[in-house]
mmCIF file of C-alpha atoms in Angstrom:
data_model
loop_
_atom_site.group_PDB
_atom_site.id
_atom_site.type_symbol
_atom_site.label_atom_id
_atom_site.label_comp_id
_atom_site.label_asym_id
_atom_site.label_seq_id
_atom_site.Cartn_x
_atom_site.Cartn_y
_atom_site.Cartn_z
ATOM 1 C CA UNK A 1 22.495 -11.888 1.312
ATOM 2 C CA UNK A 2 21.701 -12.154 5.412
ATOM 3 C CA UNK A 3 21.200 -16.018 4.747
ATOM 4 C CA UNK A 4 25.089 -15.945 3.038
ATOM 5 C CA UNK A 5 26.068 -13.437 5.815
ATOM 6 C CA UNK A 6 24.558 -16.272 8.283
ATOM 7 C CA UNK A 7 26.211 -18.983 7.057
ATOM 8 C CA UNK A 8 29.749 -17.430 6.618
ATOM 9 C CA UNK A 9 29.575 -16.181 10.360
ATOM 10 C CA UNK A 10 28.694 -19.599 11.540
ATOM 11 C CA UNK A 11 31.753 -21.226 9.509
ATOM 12 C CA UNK A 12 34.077 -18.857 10.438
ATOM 13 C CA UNK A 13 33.177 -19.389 14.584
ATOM 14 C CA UNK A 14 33.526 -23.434 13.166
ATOM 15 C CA UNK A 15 36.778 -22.853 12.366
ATOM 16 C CA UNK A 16 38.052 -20.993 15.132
ATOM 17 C CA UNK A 17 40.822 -22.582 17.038
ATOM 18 C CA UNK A 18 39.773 -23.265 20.398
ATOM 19 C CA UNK A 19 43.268 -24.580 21.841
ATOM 20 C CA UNK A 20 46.903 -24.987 20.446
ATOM 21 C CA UNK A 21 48.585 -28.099 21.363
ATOM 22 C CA UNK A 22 52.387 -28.590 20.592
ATOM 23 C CA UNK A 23 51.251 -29.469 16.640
ATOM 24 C CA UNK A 24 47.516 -30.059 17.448
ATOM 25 C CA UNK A 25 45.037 -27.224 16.905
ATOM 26 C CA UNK A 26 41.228 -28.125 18.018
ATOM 27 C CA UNK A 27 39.049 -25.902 16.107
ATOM 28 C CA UNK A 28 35.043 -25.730 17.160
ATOM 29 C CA UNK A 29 33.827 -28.156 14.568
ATOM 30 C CA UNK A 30 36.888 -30.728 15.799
ATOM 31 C CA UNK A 31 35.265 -30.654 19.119
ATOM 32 C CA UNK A 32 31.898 -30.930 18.185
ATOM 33 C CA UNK A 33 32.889 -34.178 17.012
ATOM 34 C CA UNK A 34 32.648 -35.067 20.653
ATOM 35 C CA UNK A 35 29.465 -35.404 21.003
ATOM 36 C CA UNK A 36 27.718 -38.373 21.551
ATOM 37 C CA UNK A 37 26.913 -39.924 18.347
ATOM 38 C CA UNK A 38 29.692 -38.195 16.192
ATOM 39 C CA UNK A 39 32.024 -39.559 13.956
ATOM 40 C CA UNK A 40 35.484 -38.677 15.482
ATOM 41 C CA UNK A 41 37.329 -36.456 13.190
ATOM 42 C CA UNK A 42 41.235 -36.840 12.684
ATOM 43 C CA UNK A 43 42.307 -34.056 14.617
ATOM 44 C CA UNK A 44 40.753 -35.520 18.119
ATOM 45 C CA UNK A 45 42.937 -38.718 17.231
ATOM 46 C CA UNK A 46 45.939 -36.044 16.944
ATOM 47 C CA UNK A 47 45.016 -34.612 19.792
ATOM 48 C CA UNK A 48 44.784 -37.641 22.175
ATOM 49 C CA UNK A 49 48.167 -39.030 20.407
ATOM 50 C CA UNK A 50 50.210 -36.147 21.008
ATOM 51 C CA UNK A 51 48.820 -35.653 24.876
ATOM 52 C CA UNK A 52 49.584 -39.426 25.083
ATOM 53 C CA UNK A 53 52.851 -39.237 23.567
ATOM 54 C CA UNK A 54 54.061 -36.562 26.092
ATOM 55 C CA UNK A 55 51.981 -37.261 29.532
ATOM 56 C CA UNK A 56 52.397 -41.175 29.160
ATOM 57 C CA UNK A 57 55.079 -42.558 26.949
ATOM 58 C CA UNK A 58 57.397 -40.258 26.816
ATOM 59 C CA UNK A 59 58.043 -41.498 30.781
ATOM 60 C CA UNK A 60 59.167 -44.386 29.657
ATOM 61 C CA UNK A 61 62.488 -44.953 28.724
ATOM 62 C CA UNK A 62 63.004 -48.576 28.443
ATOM 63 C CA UNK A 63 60.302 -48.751 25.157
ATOM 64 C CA UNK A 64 60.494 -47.092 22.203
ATOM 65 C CA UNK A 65 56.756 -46.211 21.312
ATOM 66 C CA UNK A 66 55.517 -44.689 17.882
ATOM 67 C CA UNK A 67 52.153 -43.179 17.625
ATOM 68 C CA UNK A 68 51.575 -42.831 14.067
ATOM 69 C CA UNK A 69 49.520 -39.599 12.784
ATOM 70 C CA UNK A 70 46.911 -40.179 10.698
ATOM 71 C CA UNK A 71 47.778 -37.494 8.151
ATOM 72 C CA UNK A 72 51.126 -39.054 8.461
ATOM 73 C CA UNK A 73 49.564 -42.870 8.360
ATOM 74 C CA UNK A 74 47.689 -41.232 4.773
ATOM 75 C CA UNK A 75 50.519 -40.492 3.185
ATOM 76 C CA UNK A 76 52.528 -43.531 3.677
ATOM 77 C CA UNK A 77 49.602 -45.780 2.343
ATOM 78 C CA UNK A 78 49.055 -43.218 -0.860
ATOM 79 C CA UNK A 79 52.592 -42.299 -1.845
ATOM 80 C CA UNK A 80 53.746 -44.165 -4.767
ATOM 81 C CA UNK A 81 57.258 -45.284 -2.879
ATOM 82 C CA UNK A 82 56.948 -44.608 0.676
ATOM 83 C CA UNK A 83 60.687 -44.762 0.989
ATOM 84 C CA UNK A 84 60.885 -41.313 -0.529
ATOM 85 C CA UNK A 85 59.276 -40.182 2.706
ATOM 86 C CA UNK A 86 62.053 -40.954 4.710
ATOM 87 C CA UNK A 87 63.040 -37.623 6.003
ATOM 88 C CA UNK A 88 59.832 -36.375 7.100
ATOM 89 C CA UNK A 89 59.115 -39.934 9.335
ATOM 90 C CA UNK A 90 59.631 -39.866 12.463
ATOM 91 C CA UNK A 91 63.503 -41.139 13.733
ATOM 92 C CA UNK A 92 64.160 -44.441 14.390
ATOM 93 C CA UNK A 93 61.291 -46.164 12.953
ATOM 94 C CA UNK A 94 63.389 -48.856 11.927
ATOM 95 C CA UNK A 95 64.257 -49.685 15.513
ATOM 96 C CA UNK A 96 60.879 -48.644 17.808
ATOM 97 C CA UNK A 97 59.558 -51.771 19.478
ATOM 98 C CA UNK A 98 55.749 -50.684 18.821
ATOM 99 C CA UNK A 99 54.068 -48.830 16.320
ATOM 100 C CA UNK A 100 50.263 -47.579 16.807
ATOM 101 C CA UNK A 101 48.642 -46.759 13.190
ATOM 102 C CA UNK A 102 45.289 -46.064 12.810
ATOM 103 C CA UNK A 103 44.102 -46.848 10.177
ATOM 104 C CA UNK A 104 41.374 -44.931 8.055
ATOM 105 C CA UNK A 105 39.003 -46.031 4.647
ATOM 106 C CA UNK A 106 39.503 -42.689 2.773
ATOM 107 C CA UNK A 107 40.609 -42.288 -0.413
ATOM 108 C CA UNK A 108 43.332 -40.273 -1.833
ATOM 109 C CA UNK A 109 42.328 -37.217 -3.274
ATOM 110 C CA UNK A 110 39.072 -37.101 -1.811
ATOM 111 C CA UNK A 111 38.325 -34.906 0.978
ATOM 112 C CA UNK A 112 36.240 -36.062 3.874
ATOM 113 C CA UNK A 113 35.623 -39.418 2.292
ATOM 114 C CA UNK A 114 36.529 -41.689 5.226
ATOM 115 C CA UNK A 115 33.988 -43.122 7.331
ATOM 116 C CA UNK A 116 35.667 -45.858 9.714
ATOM 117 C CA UNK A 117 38.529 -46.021 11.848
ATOM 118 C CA UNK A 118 40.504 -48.937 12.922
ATOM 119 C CA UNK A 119 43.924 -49.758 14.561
ATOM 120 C CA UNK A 120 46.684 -51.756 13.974
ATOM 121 C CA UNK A 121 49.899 -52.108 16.087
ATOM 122 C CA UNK A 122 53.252 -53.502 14.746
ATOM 123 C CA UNK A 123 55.237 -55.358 17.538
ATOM 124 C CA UNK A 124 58.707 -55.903 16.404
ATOM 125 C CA UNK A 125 59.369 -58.879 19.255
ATOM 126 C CA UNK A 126 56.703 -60.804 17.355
ATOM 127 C CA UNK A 127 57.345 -59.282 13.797
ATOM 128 C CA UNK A 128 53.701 -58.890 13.232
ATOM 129 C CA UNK A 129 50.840 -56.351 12.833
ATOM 130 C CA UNK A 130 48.111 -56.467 15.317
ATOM 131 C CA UNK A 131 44.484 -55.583 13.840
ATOM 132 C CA UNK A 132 41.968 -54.210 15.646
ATOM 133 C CA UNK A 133 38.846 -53.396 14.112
ATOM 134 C CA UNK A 134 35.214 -52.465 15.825
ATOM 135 C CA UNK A 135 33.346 -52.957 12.852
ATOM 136 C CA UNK A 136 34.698 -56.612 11.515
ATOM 137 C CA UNK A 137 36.803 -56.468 8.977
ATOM 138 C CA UNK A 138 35.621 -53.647 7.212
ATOM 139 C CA UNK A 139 38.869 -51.513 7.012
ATOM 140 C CA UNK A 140 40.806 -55.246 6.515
ATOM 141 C CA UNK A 141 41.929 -54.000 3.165
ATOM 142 C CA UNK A 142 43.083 -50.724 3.663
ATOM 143 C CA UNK A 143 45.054 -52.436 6.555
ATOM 144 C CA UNK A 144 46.904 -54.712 4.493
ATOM 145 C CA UNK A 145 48.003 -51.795 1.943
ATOM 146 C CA UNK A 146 49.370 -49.724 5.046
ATOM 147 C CA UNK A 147 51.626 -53.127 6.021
ATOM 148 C CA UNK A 148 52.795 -53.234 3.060
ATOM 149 C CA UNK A 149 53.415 -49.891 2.067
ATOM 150 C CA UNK A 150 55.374 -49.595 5.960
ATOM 151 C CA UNK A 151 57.091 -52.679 6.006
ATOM 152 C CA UNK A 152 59.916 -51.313 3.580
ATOM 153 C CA UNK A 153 60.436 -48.787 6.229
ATOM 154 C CA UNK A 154 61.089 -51.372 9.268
ATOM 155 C CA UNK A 155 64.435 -52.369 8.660
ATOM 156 C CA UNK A 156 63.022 -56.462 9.003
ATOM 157 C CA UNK A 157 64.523 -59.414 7.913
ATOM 158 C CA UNK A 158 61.808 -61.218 7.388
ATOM 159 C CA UNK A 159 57.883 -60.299 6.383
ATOM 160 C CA UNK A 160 55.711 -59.352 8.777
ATOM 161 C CA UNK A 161 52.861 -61.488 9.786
ATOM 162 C CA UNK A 162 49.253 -59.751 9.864
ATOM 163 C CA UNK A 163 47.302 -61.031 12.798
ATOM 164 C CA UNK A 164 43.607 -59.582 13.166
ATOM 165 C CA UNK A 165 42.463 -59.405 16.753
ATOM 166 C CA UNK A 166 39.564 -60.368 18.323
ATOM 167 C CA UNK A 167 37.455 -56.817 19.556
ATOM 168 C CA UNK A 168 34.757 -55.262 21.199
ATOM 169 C CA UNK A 169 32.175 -54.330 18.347
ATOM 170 C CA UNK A 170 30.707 -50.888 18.522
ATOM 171 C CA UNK A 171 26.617 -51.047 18.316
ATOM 172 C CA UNK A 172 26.867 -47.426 16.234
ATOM 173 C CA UNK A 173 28.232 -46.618 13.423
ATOM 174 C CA UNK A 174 29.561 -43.236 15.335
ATOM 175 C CA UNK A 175 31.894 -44.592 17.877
ATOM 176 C CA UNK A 176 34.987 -46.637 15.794
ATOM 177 C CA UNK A 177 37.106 -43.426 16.600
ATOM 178 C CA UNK A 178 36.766 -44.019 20.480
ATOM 179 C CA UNK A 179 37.213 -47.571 20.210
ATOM 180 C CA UNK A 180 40.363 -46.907 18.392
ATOM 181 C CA UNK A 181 41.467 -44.425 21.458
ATOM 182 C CA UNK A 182 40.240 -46.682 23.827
ATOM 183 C CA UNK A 183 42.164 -49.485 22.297
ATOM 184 C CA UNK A 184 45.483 -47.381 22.210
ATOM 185 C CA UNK A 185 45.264 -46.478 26.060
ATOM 186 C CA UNK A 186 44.715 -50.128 26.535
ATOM 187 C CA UNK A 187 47.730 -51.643 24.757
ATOM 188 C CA UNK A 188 49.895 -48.573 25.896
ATOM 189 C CA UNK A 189 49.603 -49.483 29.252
ATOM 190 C CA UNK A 190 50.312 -53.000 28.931
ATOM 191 C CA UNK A 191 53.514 -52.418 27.099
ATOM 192 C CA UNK A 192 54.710 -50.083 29.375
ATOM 193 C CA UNK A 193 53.755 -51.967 32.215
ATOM 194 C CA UNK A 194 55.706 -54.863 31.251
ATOM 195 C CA UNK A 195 58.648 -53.128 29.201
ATOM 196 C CA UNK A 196 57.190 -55.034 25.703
ATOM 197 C CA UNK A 197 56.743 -58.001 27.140
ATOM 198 C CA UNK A 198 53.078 -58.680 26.859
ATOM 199 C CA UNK A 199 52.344 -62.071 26.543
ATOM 200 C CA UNK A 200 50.677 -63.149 23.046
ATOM 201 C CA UNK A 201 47.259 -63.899 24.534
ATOM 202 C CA UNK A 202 47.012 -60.409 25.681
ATOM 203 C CA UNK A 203 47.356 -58.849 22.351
ATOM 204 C CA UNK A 204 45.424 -61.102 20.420
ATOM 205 C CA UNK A 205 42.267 -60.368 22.548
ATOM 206 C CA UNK A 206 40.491 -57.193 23.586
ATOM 207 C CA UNK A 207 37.828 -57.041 25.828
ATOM 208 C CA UNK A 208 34.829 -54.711 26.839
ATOM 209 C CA UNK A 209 36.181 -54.883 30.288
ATOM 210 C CA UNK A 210 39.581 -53.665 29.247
ATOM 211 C CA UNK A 211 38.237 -50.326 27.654
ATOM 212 C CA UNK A 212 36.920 -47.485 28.837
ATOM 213 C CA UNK A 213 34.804 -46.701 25.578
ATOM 214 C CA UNK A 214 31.753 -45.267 27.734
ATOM 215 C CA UNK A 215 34.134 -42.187 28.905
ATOM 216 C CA UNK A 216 36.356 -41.518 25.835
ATOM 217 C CA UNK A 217 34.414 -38.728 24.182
ATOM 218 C CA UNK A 218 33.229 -37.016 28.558
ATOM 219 C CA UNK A 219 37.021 -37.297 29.098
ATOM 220 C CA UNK A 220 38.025 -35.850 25.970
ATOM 221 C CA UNK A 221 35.962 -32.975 26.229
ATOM 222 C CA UNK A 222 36.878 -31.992 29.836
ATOM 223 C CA UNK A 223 40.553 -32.470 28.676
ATOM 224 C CA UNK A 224 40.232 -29.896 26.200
ATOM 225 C CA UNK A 225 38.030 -27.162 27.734
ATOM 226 C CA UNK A 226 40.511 -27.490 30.927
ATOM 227 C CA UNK A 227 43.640 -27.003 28.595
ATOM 228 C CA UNK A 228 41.534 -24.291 26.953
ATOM 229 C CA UNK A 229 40.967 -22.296 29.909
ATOM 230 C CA UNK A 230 44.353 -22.696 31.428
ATOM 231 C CA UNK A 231 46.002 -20.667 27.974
ATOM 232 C CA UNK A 232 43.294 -18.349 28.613
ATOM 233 C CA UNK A 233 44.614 -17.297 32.065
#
């Protein structure tokens, strides 16, 4: 009975919410996935979307920029007819000039089953999806079923082209989460830096010197803990 009593105390402090952002709650065990050599969970990819979304795009009023969920990303790729999700997508996805969509290996139906995270990045000056992937091509298939199950959803003339990207590979098999953050400050930047027009040879390769992956998960953890304290005042 102490050993149950143990355990249930330790999941409940787990699952205690450490800080509310907009949509985003971090609980403990969210967190803890910031530690070095931790598989990012999806909530930390929230988390860094939404703070992105309203400290550095939202600026910017020249470029329409999507970030993508990944709750939101998982139901688009598992729904039957994706069109039937129309209301709950965010407005004007048919017209925003960039789309960020990470993109995940789990499988519907089965909790916690992912285990890699990638990105991929529709561009609608180049009709095309953008793959980035730290690991090869592992999550290749799972990000040709999310282009086609969004690509309905576009409003495009034509079909998409699906153009995998040259990228840093992680040397873990922990870290595809901050490469995919890393990545998405990367691009961000350059889009807003030159109102969508990035030249092709700047999306179709990432290097190690572009990204910041040796900070993500230090940064992310400040971030948080300074946010945390500030509600607590």
């Amino acid at each position: 009975m102490e050993r149950f009593l143990g355990w249930a105390s330790r999941m409940s402090s787990s699952s205690k919410p450490l800080l509310h952002y907009h949509d985003v709650v971090i609980r403990q065990h969210d967190y803890d996935t910031l530690a070095d050599h931790c598989w990012l969970n999806d909530a930390i990819l929230d988390f860094h979307m939404e703070y992105l979304d309203r400290n550095v795009i939202s600026s910017d009023s020249k470029l329409k920029i999507l970030l993508l969920r990944p709750g939101m990303v998982e139901l688009i790729v598992h729904i039957q007819d994706p069109t039937y999700l129309s209301s709950a997508l965010p407005r004007d996805l048919d017209k925003a000039d960039a789309i960020f969509i990470p993109i995940n290996d789990s499988r519907p139906l089965a909790a916690y089953s992912g285990s890699h995270w990638s990105l991929m990045v529709f561009l609608r000056r180049f009709n095309a999806f953008f793959y980035y992937d730290s690991m090869g091509q592992s999550n290749g298939r799972e990000a040709q079923l999310t282009r086609a199950q969004l690509t309905p959803l576009l409003g495009l003339q034509h079909s998409p082209a699906f153009v995998p990207v040259e990228t840093p590979q992680q040397n873990n098999s922990a870290d595809c989460g901050v490469y995919v953050i890393a990545i998405t400050d990367n691009l961000v930047q350059r889009l807003l830096q030159t109102g969508g027009n990035v030249p092709p040879e700047r999306l179709t390769r990432i290097t190690k010197k572009d990204i910041r992956v040796k900070h993500i998960r230090k940064d992310l953890r400040q971030l948080i803990r300074s946010m945390q304290q500030q509600q607590q005042q």
